[in-house]
PDB file of C-alpha atoms in Angstrom:
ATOM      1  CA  UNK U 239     -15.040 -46.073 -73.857  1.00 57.00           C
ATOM      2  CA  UNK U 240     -17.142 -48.155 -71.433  1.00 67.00           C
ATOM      3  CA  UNK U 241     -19.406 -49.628 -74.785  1.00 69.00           C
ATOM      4  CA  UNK U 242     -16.410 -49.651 -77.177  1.00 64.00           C
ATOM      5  CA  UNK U 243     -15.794 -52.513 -79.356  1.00 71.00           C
ATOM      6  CA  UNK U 244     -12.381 -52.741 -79.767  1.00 69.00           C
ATOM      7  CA  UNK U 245     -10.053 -54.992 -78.369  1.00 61.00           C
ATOM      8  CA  UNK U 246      -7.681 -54.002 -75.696  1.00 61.00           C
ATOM      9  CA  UNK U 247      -4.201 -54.880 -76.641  1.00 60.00           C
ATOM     10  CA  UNK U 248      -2.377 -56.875 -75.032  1.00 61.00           C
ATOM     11  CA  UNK U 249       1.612 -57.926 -75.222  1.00 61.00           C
ATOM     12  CA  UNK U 250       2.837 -60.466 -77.540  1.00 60.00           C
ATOM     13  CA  UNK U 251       4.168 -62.502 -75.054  1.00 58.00           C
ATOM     14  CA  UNK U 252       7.982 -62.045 -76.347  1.00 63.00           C
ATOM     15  CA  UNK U 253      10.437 -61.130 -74.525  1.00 60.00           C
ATOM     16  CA  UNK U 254      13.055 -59.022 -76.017  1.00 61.00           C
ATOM     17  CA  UNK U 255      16.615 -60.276 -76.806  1.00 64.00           C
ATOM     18  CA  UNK U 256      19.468 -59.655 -73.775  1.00 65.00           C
ATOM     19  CA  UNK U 257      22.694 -60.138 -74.187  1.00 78.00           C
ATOM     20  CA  UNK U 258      24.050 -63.275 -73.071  1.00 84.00           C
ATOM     21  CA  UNK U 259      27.129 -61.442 -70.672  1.00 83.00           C
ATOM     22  CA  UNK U 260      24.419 -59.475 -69.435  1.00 88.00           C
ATOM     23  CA  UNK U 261      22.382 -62.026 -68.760  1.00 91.00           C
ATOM     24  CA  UNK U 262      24.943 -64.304 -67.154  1.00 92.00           C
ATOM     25  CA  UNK U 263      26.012 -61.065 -65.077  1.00 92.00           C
ATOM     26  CA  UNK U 264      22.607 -60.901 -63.591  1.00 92.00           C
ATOM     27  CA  UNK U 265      22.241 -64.711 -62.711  1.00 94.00           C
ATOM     28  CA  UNK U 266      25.703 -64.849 -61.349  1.00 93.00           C
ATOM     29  CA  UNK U 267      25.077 -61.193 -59.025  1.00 94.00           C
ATOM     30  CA  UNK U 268      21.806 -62.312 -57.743  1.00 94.00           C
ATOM     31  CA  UNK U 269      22.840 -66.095 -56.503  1.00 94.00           C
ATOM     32  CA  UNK U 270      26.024 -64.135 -55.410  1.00 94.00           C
ATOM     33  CA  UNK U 271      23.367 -61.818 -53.583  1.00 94.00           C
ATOM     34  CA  UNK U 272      21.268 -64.707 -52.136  1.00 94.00           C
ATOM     35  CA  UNK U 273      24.330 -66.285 -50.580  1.00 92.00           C
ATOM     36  CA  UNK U 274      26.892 -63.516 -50.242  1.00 91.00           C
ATOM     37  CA  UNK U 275      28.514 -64.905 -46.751  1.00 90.00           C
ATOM     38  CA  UNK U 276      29.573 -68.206 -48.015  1.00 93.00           C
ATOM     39  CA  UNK U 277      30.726 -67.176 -51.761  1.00 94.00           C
ATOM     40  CA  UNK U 278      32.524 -64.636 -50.411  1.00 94.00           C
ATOM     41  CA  UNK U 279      34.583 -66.827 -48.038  1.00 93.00           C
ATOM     42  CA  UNK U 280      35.246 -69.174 -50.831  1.00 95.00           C
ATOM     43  CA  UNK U 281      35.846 -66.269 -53.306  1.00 95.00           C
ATOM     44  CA  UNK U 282      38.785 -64.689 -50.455  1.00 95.00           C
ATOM     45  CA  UNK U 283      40.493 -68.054 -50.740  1.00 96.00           C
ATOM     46  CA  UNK U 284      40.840 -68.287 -54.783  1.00 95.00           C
ATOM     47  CA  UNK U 285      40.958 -64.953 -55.871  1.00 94.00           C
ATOM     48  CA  UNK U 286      43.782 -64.495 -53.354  1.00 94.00           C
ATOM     49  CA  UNK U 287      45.475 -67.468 -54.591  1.00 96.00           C
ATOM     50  CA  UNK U 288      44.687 -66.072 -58.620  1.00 96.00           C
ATOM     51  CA  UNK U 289      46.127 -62.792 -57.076  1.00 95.00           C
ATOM     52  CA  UNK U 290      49.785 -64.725 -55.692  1.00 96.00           C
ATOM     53  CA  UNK U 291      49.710 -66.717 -59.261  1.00 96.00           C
ATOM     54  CA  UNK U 292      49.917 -63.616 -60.764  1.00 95.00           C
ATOM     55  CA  UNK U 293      52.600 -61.684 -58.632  1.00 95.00           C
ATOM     56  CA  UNK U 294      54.589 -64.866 -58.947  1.00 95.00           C
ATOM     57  CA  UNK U 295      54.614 -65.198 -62.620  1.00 94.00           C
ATOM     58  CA  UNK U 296      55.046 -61.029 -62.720  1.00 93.00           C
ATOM     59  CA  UNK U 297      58.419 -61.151 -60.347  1.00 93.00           C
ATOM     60  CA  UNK U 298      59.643 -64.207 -62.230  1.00 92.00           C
ATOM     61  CA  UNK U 299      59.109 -62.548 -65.554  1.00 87.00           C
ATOM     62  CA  UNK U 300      61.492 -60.195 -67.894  1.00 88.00           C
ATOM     63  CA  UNK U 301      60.378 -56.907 -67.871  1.00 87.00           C
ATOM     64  CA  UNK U 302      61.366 -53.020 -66.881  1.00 92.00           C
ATOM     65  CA  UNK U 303      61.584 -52.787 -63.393  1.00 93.00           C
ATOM     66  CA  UNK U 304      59.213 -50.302 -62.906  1.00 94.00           C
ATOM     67  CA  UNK U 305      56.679 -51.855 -65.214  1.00 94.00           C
ATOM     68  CA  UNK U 306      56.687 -54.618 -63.571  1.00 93.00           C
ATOM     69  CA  UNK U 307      56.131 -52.551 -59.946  1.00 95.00           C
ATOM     70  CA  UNK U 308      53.371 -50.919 -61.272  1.00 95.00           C
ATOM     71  CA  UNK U 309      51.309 -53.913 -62.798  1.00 95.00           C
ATOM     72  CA  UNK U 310      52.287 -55.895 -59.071  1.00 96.00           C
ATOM     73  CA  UNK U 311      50.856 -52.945 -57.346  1.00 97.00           C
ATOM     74  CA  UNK U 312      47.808 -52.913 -59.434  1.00 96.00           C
ATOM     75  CA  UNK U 313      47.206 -57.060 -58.788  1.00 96.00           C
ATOM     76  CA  UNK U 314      47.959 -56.748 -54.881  1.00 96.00           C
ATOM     77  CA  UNK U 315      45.421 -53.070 -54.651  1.00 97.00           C
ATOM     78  CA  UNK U 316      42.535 -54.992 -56.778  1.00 96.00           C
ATOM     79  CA  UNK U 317      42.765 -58.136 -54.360  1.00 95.00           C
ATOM     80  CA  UNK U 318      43.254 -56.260 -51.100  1.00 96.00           C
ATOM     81  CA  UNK U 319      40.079 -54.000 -52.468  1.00 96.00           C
ATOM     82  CA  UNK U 320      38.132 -56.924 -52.396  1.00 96.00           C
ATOM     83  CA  UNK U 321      38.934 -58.733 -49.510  1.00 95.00           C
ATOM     84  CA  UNK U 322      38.261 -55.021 -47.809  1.00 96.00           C
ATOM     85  CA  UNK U 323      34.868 -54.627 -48.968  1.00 95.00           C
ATOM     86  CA  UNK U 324      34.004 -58.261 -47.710  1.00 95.00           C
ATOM     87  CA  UNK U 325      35.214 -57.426 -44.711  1.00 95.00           C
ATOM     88  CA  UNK U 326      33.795 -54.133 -44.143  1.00 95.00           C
ATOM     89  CA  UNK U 327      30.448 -55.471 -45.661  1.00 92.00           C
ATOM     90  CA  UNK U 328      30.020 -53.344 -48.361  1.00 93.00           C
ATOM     91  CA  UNK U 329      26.951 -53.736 -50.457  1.00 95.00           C
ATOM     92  CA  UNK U 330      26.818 -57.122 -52.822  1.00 95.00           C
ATOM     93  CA  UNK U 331      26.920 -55.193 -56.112  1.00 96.00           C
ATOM     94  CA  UNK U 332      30.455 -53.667 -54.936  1.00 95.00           C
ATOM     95  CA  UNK U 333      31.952 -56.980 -53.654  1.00 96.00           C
ATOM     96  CA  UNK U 334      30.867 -58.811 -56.650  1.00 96.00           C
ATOM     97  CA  UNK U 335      32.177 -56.548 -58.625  1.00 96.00           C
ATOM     98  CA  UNK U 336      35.465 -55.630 -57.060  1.00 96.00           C
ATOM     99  CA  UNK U 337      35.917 -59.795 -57.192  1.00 96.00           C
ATOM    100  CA  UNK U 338      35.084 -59.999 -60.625  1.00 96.00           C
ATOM    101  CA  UNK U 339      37.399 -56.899 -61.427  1.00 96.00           C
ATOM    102  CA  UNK U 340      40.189 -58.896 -59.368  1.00 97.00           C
ATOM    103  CA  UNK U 341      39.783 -62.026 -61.092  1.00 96.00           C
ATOM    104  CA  UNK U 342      39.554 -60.608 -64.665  1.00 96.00           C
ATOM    105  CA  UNK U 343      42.877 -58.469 -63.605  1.00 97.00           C
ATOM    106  CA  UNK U 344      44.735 -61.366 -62.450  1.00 96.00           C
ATOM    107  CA  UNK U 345      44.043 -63.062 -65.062  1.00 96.00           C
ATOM    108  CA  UNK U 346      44.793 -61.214 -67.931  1.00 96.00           C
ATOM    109  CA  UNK U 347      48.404 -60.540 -65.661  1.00 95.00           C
ATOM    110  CA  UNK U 348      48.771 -64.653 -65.749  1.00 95.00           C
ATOM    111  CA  UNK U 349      47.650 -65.113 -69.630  1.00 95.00           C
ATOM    112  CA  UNK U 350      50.244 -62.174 -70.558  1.00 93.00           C
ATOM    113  CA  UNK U 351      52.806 -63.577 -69.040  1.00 90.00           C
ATOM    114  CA  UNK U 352      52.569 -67.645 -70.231  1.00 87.00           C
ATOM    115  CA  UNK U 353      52.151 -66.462 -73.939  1.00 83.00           C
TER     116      UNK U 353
END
């Protein structure tokens, strides 16, 4: 091959396509990585307060008692998971995504309830 002729090939230059949650999911972890002690203070503070919207708007709802129980245990367990792992110090890729898992949770407990 050393007096070959042929070209070596070489890539295109294009990148392939990523999806755009993906993509966003891997910006947002690694700045959340970079800086974990300072978004994770500020994260306590409003995914606690997200977490007491919720288990406001749950207790002041109508619903089955033990419905209602249940879904307020599962909104206090997802934000006392997270504040947990950021203070035991648990790897960034758990925090971030026990916070995002909180926040999503709470959230989706708030929207229910207003519509």
């Amino acid at each position: 091959m050393e007096n070959s002729t042929t070209l070596p090939m070489t890539h295109s230059g294009t990148e392939p396509k990523t999806n755009g949650i993906k993509n966003i999911y891997g910006q947002t972890f690694n700045e959340f990585k970079k800086r974990q002690l300072g978004y994770s203070t500020i994260a306590i503070i409003g995914q606690s307060c997200l977490g007491s919207a919720a288990a406001m708007l749950l207790l002041m709802g109508d619903m089955e008692m033990a419905l209602k129980m249940t879904i307020l245990f599962f909104v206090t367990i997802f934000c006392m998971a997270f504040n947990g792992a950021v203070l035991a110090q648990l790897k960034p890729l758990t925090t971030f995504n026990l916070l995002i898992l909180s926040i999503v949770f709470s959230t989706l407990v708030i929207i229910a309830h207003i519509f």
